[in-house]
Short mmCIF file of C-alpha atoms and ligand atoms in Angstrom, two decimals:
data_model
loop_
_atom_site.label_atom_id
_atom_site.label_comp_id
_atom_site.label_asym_id
_atom_site.label_seq_id
_atom_site.Cartn_x
_atom_site.Cartn_y
_atom_site.Cartn_z
CA MET A 7 69.68 -27.20 -7.43
CA GLU A 8 69.57 -25.43 -10.83
CA ARG A 9 71.42 -22.01 -11.08
CA SER A 10 69.68 -18.70 -11.04
CA PHE A 11 69.48 -16.51 -14.14
CA PHE A 12 70.44 -13.43 -11.95
CA SER A 13 72.73 -13.10 -9.07
CA LEU A 14 71.23 -10.89 -6.36
CA GLY A 15 74.61 -9.37 -5.28
CA GLU A 16 75.12 -7.99 -8.81
CA THR A 17 71.51 -6.87 -9.24
CA GLU A 18 71.59 -5.03 -6.01
CA ARG A 19 74.51 -3.03 -7.40
CA VAL A 20 72.89 -1.98 -10.54
CA LEU A 21 69.13 -1.48 -9.10
CA ALA A 22 69.73 -0.16 -5.38
CA GLU A 23 70.03 3.53 -6.61
CA PRO A 24 67.39 3.94 -9.27
CA LEU A 25 64.83 1.89 -7.43
CA ALA A 26 65.36 3.73 -4.06
CA ALA A 27 65.05 7.05 -6.24
CA LEU A 28 61.79 5.92 -7.80
CA ARG A 29 60.34 4.61 -4.59
CA HIS A 30 61.06 7.91 -2.62
CA GLU A 31 59.36 9.80 -5.31
CA LEU A 32 56.19 7.69 -5.20
CA HIS A 33 56.11 7.51 -1.43
CA GLU A 34 56.52 11.17 -1.10
CA HIS A 35 53.70 11.93 -3.60
CA PRO A 36 50.95 9.22 -2.92
CA GLU A 37 47.67 9.28 -4.62
CA ARG A 38 44.35 7.69 -3.61
CA SER A 39 42.46 4.98 -5.55
CA GLY A 40 41.48 6.23 -9.08
CA GLN A 41 43.44 9.41 -8.65
CA GLU A 42 46.95 8.07 -9.78
CA ARG A 43 47.50 10.69 -12.41
CA GLU A 44 50.99 11.89 -11.27
CA THR A 45 52.08 8.41 -10.40
CA THR A 46 51.17 7.28 -13.81
CA GLU A 47 53.10 10.17 -15.18
CA ARG A 48 56.28 9.42 -13.03
CA LEU A 49 56.06 5.77 -14.40
CA ARG A 50 55.68 6.99 -18.02
CA ALA A 51 58.62 9.30 -17.79
CA ARG A 52 60.83 6.09 -16.94
CA PHE A 53 59.35 4.03 -19.90
CA ASN A 54 59.71 6.60 -22.45
CA GLN A 55 62.60 4.95 -24.49
CA ALA A 56 63.31 1.83 -26.33
CA PRO A 57 63.12 -0.99 -25.60
CA PHE A 58 60.28 -0.12 -23.54
CA GLU A 59 56.87 0.27 -25.31
CA ILE A 60 54.00 1.87 -23.50
CA LEU A 61 50.84 0.39 -24.75
CA PRO A 62 48.16 2.55 -26.18
CA LEU A 63 45.39 1.70 -23.94
CA PRO A 64 42.24 3.75 -23.10
CA LEU A 65 42.88 4.46 -19.44
CA THR A 66 43.00 7.66 -17.18
CA THR A 67 45.44 6.07 -14.63
CA GLY A 68 47.64 2.97 -14.87
CA LEU A 69 49.79 1.72 -17.60
CA ALA A 70 51.09 -1.27 -19.23
CA VAL A 71 54.48 -1.59 -20.80
CA ARG A 72 55.90 -4.07 -23.22
CA ILE A 73 59.38 -5.46 -23.33
CA PRO A 74 60.11 -7.58 -26.56
CA GLY A 75 62.80 -10.47 -26.27
CA LYS A 76 64.99 -11.59 -29.06
CA GLY A 77 62.10 -13.48 -31.03
CA PRO A 78 58.63 -14.75 -30.90
CA GLY A 79 57.46 -16.68 -27.82
CA LYS A 80 55.31 -16.63 -24.82
CA ARG A 81 54.10 -13.55 -23.05
CA VAL A 82 54.37 -13.08 -19.18
CA ALA A 83 52.93 -10.16 -17.32
CA ILE A 84 54.36 -8.77 -14.02
CA ARG A 85 51.64 -6.59 -12.18
CA ALA A 86 51.99 -3.95 -9.63
CA ASP A 87 49.34 -1.96 -7.93
CA MET A 88 49.66 1.93 -7.64
CA ASP A 89 47.25 3.47 -5.10
CA ALA A 90 47.76 4.96 -1.63
CA LEU A 91 45.38 5.10 1.31
CA PRO A 92 43.68 7.80 3.24
CA VAL A 93 46.12 7.40 6.27
CA ALA A 94 48.21 10.38 7.78
CA GLU A 95 51.67 9.11 7.88
CA TRP A 96 53.61 8.88 10.94
CA GLU A 97 56.15 11.81 11.54
CA GLN A 98 58.99 9.56 12.23
CA ASN A 99 59.08 7.34 9.04
CA PRO A 100 62.26 7.52 7.27
CA ILE A 101 60.43 8.77 4.11
CA ARG A 102 57.30 11.08 4.54
CA SER A 103 54.37 11.59 2.43
CA GLN A 104 54.03 15.41 1.29
CA ASN A 105 50.26 14.82 0.48
CA ASP A 106 48.51 15.39 3.90
CA GLY A 107 46.36 12.61 4.88
CA VAL A 108 47.40 10.20 2.06
CA MET A 109 50.01 7.57 2.41
CA HIS A 110 51.58 4.49 0.89
CA ALA A 111 50.79 2.63 4.00
CA CYS A 112 50.16 -0.71 1.86
CA GLY A 113 53.47 -0.75 0.34
CA HIS A 114 52.30 -0.28 -3.36
CA ASP A 115 55.18 2.21 -3.66
CA MET A 116 57.57 -0.66 -3.17
CA HIS A 117 55.31 -2.99 -5.69
CA MET A 118 55.81 -0.44 -8.41
CA ALA A 119 59.54 -0.01 -7.81
CA PHE A 120 59.75 -3.85 -7.66
CA VAL A 121 58.14 -4.19 -11.05
CA TYR A 122 60.19 -1.18 -12.64
CA GLY A 123 63.32 -2.90 -11.37
CA ALA A 124 62.33 -6.31 -12.98
CA GLY A 125 61.65 -4.24 -16.20
CA LEU A 126 65.08 -2.79 -16.12
CA LEU A 127 66.76 -6.24 -15.58
CA LEU A 128 64.75 -7.94 -18.37
CA SER A 129 65.40 -4.98 -20.83
CA ARG A 130 69.12 -5.46 -20.47
CA ASN A 131 68.94 -9.08 -20.81
CA ARG A 132 66.62 -9.33 -23.87
CA ASP A 133 69.09 -11.68 -25.64
CA ARG A 134 68.18 -14.35 -22.75
CA PHE A 135 64.38 -14.68 -23.77
CA CYS A 136 61.96 -15.14 -26.66
CA GLY A 137 58.53 -13.71 -26.26
CA GLU A 138 57.92 -10.50 -24.21
CA VAL A 139 57.20 -9.28 -20.88
CA LEU A 140 54.36 -6.85 -19.84
CA LEU A 141 54.75 -4.60 -17.05
CA VAL A 142 51.22 -4.07 -15.64
CA PHE A 143 50.86 -0.89 -13.41
CA GLN A 144 47.23 -1.13 -12.15
CA PRO A 145 45.37 1.62 -10.37
CA ALA A 146 42.69 1.61 -7.86
CA GLU A 147 43.42 -1.90 -6.19
CA GLU A 148 42.25 -0.75 -2.58
CA ILE A 149 38.80 -0.10 -3.86
CA GLY A 150 38.75 -3.33 -5.96
CA GLU A 151 38.15 -1.65 -9.37
CA GLY A 152 41.57 -1.12 -11.20
CA ALA A 153 41.94 -4.71 -12.53
CA ARG A 154 38.47 -4.47 -13.99
CA GLN A 155 39.34 -1.06 -15.48
CA MET A 156 42.44 -2.57 -17.17
CA LEU A 157 40.68 -5.58 -18.35
CA ASP A 158 37.62 -3.36 -19.79
CA ALA A 159 40.44 -1.19 -21.47
CA GLY A 160 41.31 -4.49 -23.44
CA LEU A 161 44.57 -5.25 -21.89
CA PHE A 162 44.33 -9.28 -22.31
CA GLU A 163 42.19 -9.14 -25.47
CA ARG A 164 44.77 -7.11 -27.27
CA TYR A 165 47.61 -8.64 -25.46
CA PRO A 166 47.03 -12.27 -24.19
CA VAL A 167 49.38 -13.29 -21.71
CA ASP A 168 50.53 -16.98 -20.83
CA HIS A 169 51.14 -16.21 -17.15
CA ILE A 170 50.71 -13.23 -14.80
CA LEU A 171 52.76 -12.74 -11.79
CA GLY A 172 52.05 -10.38 -8.83
CA GLY A 173 52.79 -10.11 -5.08
CA HIS A 174 52.52 -7.99 -2.07
CA VAL A 175 54.98 -7.16 0.87
CA LYS A 176 54.45 -9.05 4.08
CA PRO A 177 55.14 -7.55 7.44
CA GLU A 178 54.69 -11.00 8.89
CA LEU A 179 57.43 -12.45 7.07
CA SER A 180 61.22 -11.91 7.57
CA ALA A 181 62.94 -9.57 5.32
CA GLY A 182 64.36 -11.34 2.44
CA ARG A 183 62.00 -14.23 2.55
CA ILE A 184 59.67 -15.20 -0.18
CA SER A 185 56.19 -16.95 0.03
CA VAL A 186 55.06 -18.96 -2.92
CA ARG A 187 51.96 -21.12 -2.58
CA THR A 188 50.18 -23.43 -5.08
CA GLY A 189 46.30 -23.08 -4.92
CA PRO A 190 44.23 -20.38 -2.96
CA VAL A 191 46.41 -17.46 -1.78
CA MET A 192 43.74 -14.78 -0.99
CA ALA A 193 40.12 -14.90 -0.23
CA ALA A 194 36.91 -14.04 -2.17
CA LEU A 195 35.04 -11.16 -0.74
CA ASP A 196 31.14 -10.86 -0.27
CA GLY A 197 29.72 -7.99 1.61
CA PHE A 198 26.45 -8.27 3.17
CA PHE A 199 23.52 -5.71 4.45
CA ILE A 200 20.89 -7.07 6.50
CA GLU A 201 17.63 -5.43 7.56
CA ILE A 202 15.87 -6.95 10.31
CA LEU A 203 12.43 -5.86 10.68
CA GLY A 204 10.09 -6.12 13.56
CA GLN A 205 7.59 -3.92 15.25
CA GLY A 206 8.65 -1.50 17.83
CA GLY A 207 7.19 -0.08 20.95
CA HIS A 208 7.33 0.44 24.76
CA GLY A 209 10.67 -1.23 26.25
CA ALA A 210 8.38 -2.22 29.34
CA CYS A 211 6.11 -4.22 27.14
CA PRO A 212 8.27 -6.29 24.88
CA HIS A 213 5.23 -8.67 24.62
CA THR A 214 3.31 -6.06 22.57
CA CYS A 215 6.46 -5.88 20.08
CA ARG A 216 8.32 -7.97 17.82
CA ASP A 217 11.95 -6.94 18.88
CA PRO A 218 14.43 -6.62 16.19
CA ILE A 219 17.21 -6.14 18.51
CA VAL A 220 16.87 -9.41 20.20
CA ALA A 221 16.52 -10.97 16.86
CA ALA A 222 19.74 -9.29 15.54
CA ALA A 223 21.68 -10.36 18.51
CA ALA A 224 20.60 -14.11 17.85
CA THR A 225 21.56 -13.49 14.21
CA VAL A 226 25.06 -12.40 14.79
CA LEU A 227 25.49 -15.50 17.09
CA ALA A 228 23.85 -17.85 14.66
CA LEU A 229 25.92 -16.60 11.81
CA GLN A 230 29.06 -17.82 13.44
CA THR A 231 28.02 -21.34 12.65
CA VAL A 232 28.35 -20.65 8.85
CA ALA A 233 32.14 -20.41 9.16
CA SER A 234 32.33 -22.99 11.88
CA ARG A 235 29.69 -25.62 10.61
CA THR A 236 29.19 -25.08 7.00
CA SER A 237 32.63 -24.29 5.67
CA ASP A 238 35.08 -27.07 5.25
CA PRO A 239 37.41 -26.82 8.33
CA SER A 240 40.43 -27.27 5.95
CA LEU A 241 39.64 -24.09 4.00
CA ALA A 242 39.95 -20.59 5.25
CA CYS A 243 36.79 -18.80 6.08
CA ALA A 244 35.99 -15.40 7.87
CA LEU A 245 32.72 -14.06 8.50
CA SER A 246 32.27 -10.79 10.54
CA VAL A 247 29.44 -8.61 11.35
CA CYS A 248 30.99 -5.16 11.47
CA ARG A 249 28.25 -2.83 11.95
CA ILE A 250 25.01 -2.99 14.00
CA GLN A 251 22.71 -0.01 14.11
CA GLY A 252 19.25 0.08 15.74
CA GLY A 253 17.43 1.93 18.24
CA GLU A 254 17.64 5.71 19.54
CA THR A 255 16.78 5.60 23.12
CA ASP A 256 16.65 3.55 26.27
CA ASN A 257 12.83 2.83 26.51
CA VAL A 258 11.61 2.31 22.88
CA ILE A 259 11.95 -0.98 21.03
CA PRO A 260 12.98 -0.02 17.45
CA ASP A 261 11.25 -1.19 14.18
CA ARG A 262 14.46 -1.98 12.55
CA VAL A 263 17.95 -3.07 13.13
CA ILE A 264 20.85 -3.06 10.33
CA LEU A 265 23.68 -5.52 10.34
CA GLU A 266 26.41 -5.07 7.82
CA GLY A 267 29.62 -7.19 7.44
CA THR A 268 32.04 -9.12 5.32
CA MET A 269 32.50 -12.82 4.45
CA ARG A 270 35.82 -14.27 3.10
CA THR A 271 36.15 -17.56 1.44
CA VAL A 272 38.75 -19.32 -0.78
CA ASP A 273 36.87 -21.91 -2.93
CA ASP A 274 33.94 -21.55 -5.35
CA ASP A 275 31.81 -24.66 -3.84
CA GLN A 276 32.72 -23.34 -0.36
CA ARG A 277 31.53 -19.87 -1.11
CA THR A 278 28.16 -20.98 -2.56
CA ALA A 279 27.57 -23.22 0.34
CA CYS A 280 28.36 -20.59 2.84
CA LEU A 281 26.07 -17.99 0.89
CA ASP A 282 23.09 -20.40 0.78
CA ARG A 283 23.31 -21.25 4.44
CA PHE A 284 24.11 -17.57 5.36
CA ARG A 285 20.41 -16.90 3.83
CA THR A 286 18.81 -19.64 5.60
CA VAL A 287 20.40 -18.95 9.04
CA VAL A 288 19.38 -15.06 8.88
CA GLU A 289 15.81 -15.43 7.46
CA SER A 290 14.92 -18.43 9.94
CA THR A 291 16.60 -16.85 13.05
CA ALA A 292 14.64 -13.66 12.32
CA ALA A 293 11.51 -15.70 11.70
CA ALA A 294 11.90 -17.49 14.87
CA MET A 295 11.89 -14.16 16.84
CA GLY A 296 8.94 -12.94 15.08
CA CYS A 297 10.75 -10.70 12.73
CA GLN A 298 11.68 -10.50 9.05
CA ALA A 299 15.02 -10.49 7.43
CA ARG A 300 15.99 -8.60 4.22
CA ILE A 301 19.50 -9.51 2.87
CA THR A 302 21.46 -7.76 0.14
CA PHE A 303 24.81 -9.45 -0.93
CA GLN A 304 27.35 -7.21 -2.64
CA ARG A 305 29.53 -9.93 -4.36
CA GLY A 306 32.97 -8.96 -4.40
CA MET A 307 36.36 -10.34 -5.66
CA PRO A 308 36.83 -13.98 -6.48
CA PRO A 309 39.49 -15.75 -4.57
CA VAL A 310 43.26 -15.30 -5.81
CA VAL A 311 44.23 -18.90 -6.92
CA ASN A 312 47.83 -19.80 -7.97
CA ASP A 313 48.06 -21.81 -10.86
CA ASP A 314 49.94 -25.05 -9.83
CA ARG A 315 52.45 -25.23 -12.65
CA THR A 316 53.11 -21.50 -12.79
CA ALA A 317 53.63 -21.58 -9.04
CA ARG A 318 55.90 -24.60 -8.80
CA ILE A 319 58.05 -22.73 -11.80
CA CYS A 320 58.13 -19.70 -9.66
CA ARG A 321 59.09 -21.52 -6.53
CA ASP A 322 61.92 -23.39 -8.20
CA ARG A 323 63.36 -19.95 -9.52
CA ALA A 324 63.13 -18.34 -6.18
CA ARG A 325 64.89 -21.22 -4.65
CA ALA A 326 67.48 -21.15 -7.13
CA LEU A 327 68.10 -17.51 -6.72
CA LEU A 328 67.72 -17.14 -2.84
CA GLY A 329 68.27 -20.65 -1.52
CA GLU A 330 65.75 -23.06 0.08
CA ASP A 331 65.81 -21.69 3.45
CA ARG A 332 64.48 -18.29 2.36
CA ILE A 333 61.30 -19.78 0.49
CA THR A 334 58.21 -20.71 2.55
CA ALA A 335 54.49 -20.94 1.92
CA LEU A 336 52.34 -18.67 4.18
CA PRO A 337 48.85 -19.75 5.11
CA VAL A 338 45.87 -18.50 2.90
CA ASP A 339 45.18 -14.76 3.55
CA THR A 340 41.58 -14.03 4.31
CA ILE A 341 42.35 -10.23 2.82
CA SER A 342 41.01 -9.92 -0.78
CA GLU A 343 42.68 -8.46 -3.92
CA ASP A 344 41.68 -7.83 -7.48
CA PHE A 345 44.66 -9.66 -8.95
CA SER A 346 42.18 -12.46 -8.90
CA LEU A 347 40.45 -11.02 -11.97
CA PHE A 348 43.83 -11.22 -13.83
CA ALA A 349 44.41 -14.97 -12.41
CA GLN A 350 41.10 -15.85 -13.72
CA ARG A 351 42.13 -15.15 -17.17
CA ALA A 352 45.65 -16.29 -17.18
CA PRO A 353 47.63 -18.84 -15.08
CA GLY A 354 48.92 -16.70 -12.32
CA CYS A 355 51.36 -16.69 -9.20
CA TYR A 356 50.91 -14.24 -6.54
CA ILE A 357 53.89 -14.35 -4.00
CA GLY A 358 54.79 -12.82 -0.74
CA ILE A 359 57.83 -10.66 0.07
CA GLY A 360 58.86 -10.41 3.64
CA THR A 361 59.73 -7.27 5.15
CA ALA A 362 60.22 -7.85 8.94
CA ARG A 363 63.66 -6.82 10.19
CA PRO A 364 65.01 -8.77 13.13
CA GLY A 365 64.72 -7.11 16.41
CA GLU A 366 62.58 -4.19 15.23
CA ASN A 367 58.90 -3.54 15.73
CA VAL A 368 56.55 -5.08 13.16
CA TYR A 369 53.76 -2.78 11.90
CA PRO A 370 50.90 -4.09 9.89
CA LEU A 371 49.73 -3.27 6.53
CA HIS A 372 47.81 0.04 6.55
CA SER A 373 49.43 1.23 9.52
CA ASP A 374 50.66 4.85 9.74
CA ARG A 375 54.03 3.33 10.50
CA PHE A 376 54.51 0.77 7.79
CA CYS A 377 57.53 1.84 5.94
CA PRO A 378 59.79 -1.07 4.90
CA GLY A 379 63.42 -0.52 3.99
CA ASP A 380 64.85 0.34 0.59
CA GLU A 381 67.25 -2.67 0.79
CA LEU A 382 64.50 -5.05 -0.30
CA LEU A 383 63.66 -3.23 -3.57
CA PRO A 384 66.36 -4.92 -5.62
CA LEU A 385 65.46 -8.25 -4.11
CA GLY A 386 61.62 -7.94 -5.00
CA ALA A 387 62.68 -6.71 -8.43
CA THR A 388 65.15 -9.69 -9.11
CA VAL A 389 62.81 -12.34 -7.95
CA PHE A 390 60.02 -11.20 -10.34
CA ALA A 391 62.59 -10.90 -13.04
CA GLU A 392 64.08 -14.48 -12.34
CA MET A 393 60.34 -15.82 -12.21
CA ALA A 394 59.44 -14.17 -15.62
CA LEU A 395 62.55 -15.49 -17.26
CA GLY A 396 61.72 -19.11 -15.83
CA LEU A 397 58.29 -18.88 -17.19
CA LEU A 398 59.50 -17.47 -20.71
CA ASN A 399 62.14 -20.28 -20.84
CA GLU A 400 60.21 -22.99 -19.30
CA ASP A 401 60.48 -25.18 -22.52
CA LYS A 402 64.23 -24.69 -23.16
CA GLU A 403 67.43 -25.42 -21.84
CA ILE A 404 69.32 -22.25 -20.99
CA GLY A 405 72.90 -21.79 -21.85
CA LEU A 406 74.25 -19.72 -18.90
NI1 NI B 560 48.03 -3.67 -0.71
#
């Protein structure tokens, strides 16, 4: 197996302290999506000297930082998300939010520390690469707007990148293990809003009505066949009706029932086929019950799809750094993520970084108890730095 550029033992010594300090600062002062002003300032303060160069992008929150190598070459971006959630932190977490009701419950504090750490390592090893690295700190991931904002600010137009890296902490994976997949990693998101329109009346005389409640019930069940019969069984698909609203009292059949929910798919053809069938199933089921259906789709994020070659290089570097037994490929995640917008524009690789400590309770993302240990920070940072160097030096023999 090839040697790694970095040695984890060494990088842990250099990075443990500064990364824990940044992570604690960020965790204690979380900010919600679109409001990451202090977070942006805290990061700016760490990149305000050479060789870091903060890029002049018209952004209210978020920033991108350039690290030039020793000569011209490729450009590789590493992206972290920055926002926290409206969750009240559990009192017994080792680090506590000081902003009531707001918490880094999705680990974005760790992501920022990973990318900062990767930046520190790469800035101290500029003689080992040509080209440059962009550190991309993206706001508003949780509401699916931040990646779009950065692209609209001209990030990739002004600084086109050859590859982009990103990742997420993964409570379902053991601490210290890394997941790298080729192909789809996370799902596309489509929201739906359905109005089923009938004609209300007396609950004792249903034959004089067109009952939207029965039509809605049939629709919820019929929709399950979109995931089970239309979607290719080898591809991940989730379709959930998450809200039903209709009726006011026990003896009146209402005029109208609302259904709302979400659909997740991982492939463009599958997505189109499922949306088409969705429409047919809803309209025909409502019609069969004498009702009418009006559907509004809110098309959300495309799927996150890793580029094969980029992901293979990243996996090789992770293996060289950590050893074969710490590298795995988790199944496709049906959660969605706006990293997909970056990965549509540049060959990308989105990885998973395990956080589960053996023998300890595992809390899911967005739980008020989700607070992984600082010991993972140098590892995440080194993995990203190693992958970035692997991509920058892809065409060359590296003297070690
Ligand atoms: Ni997240």
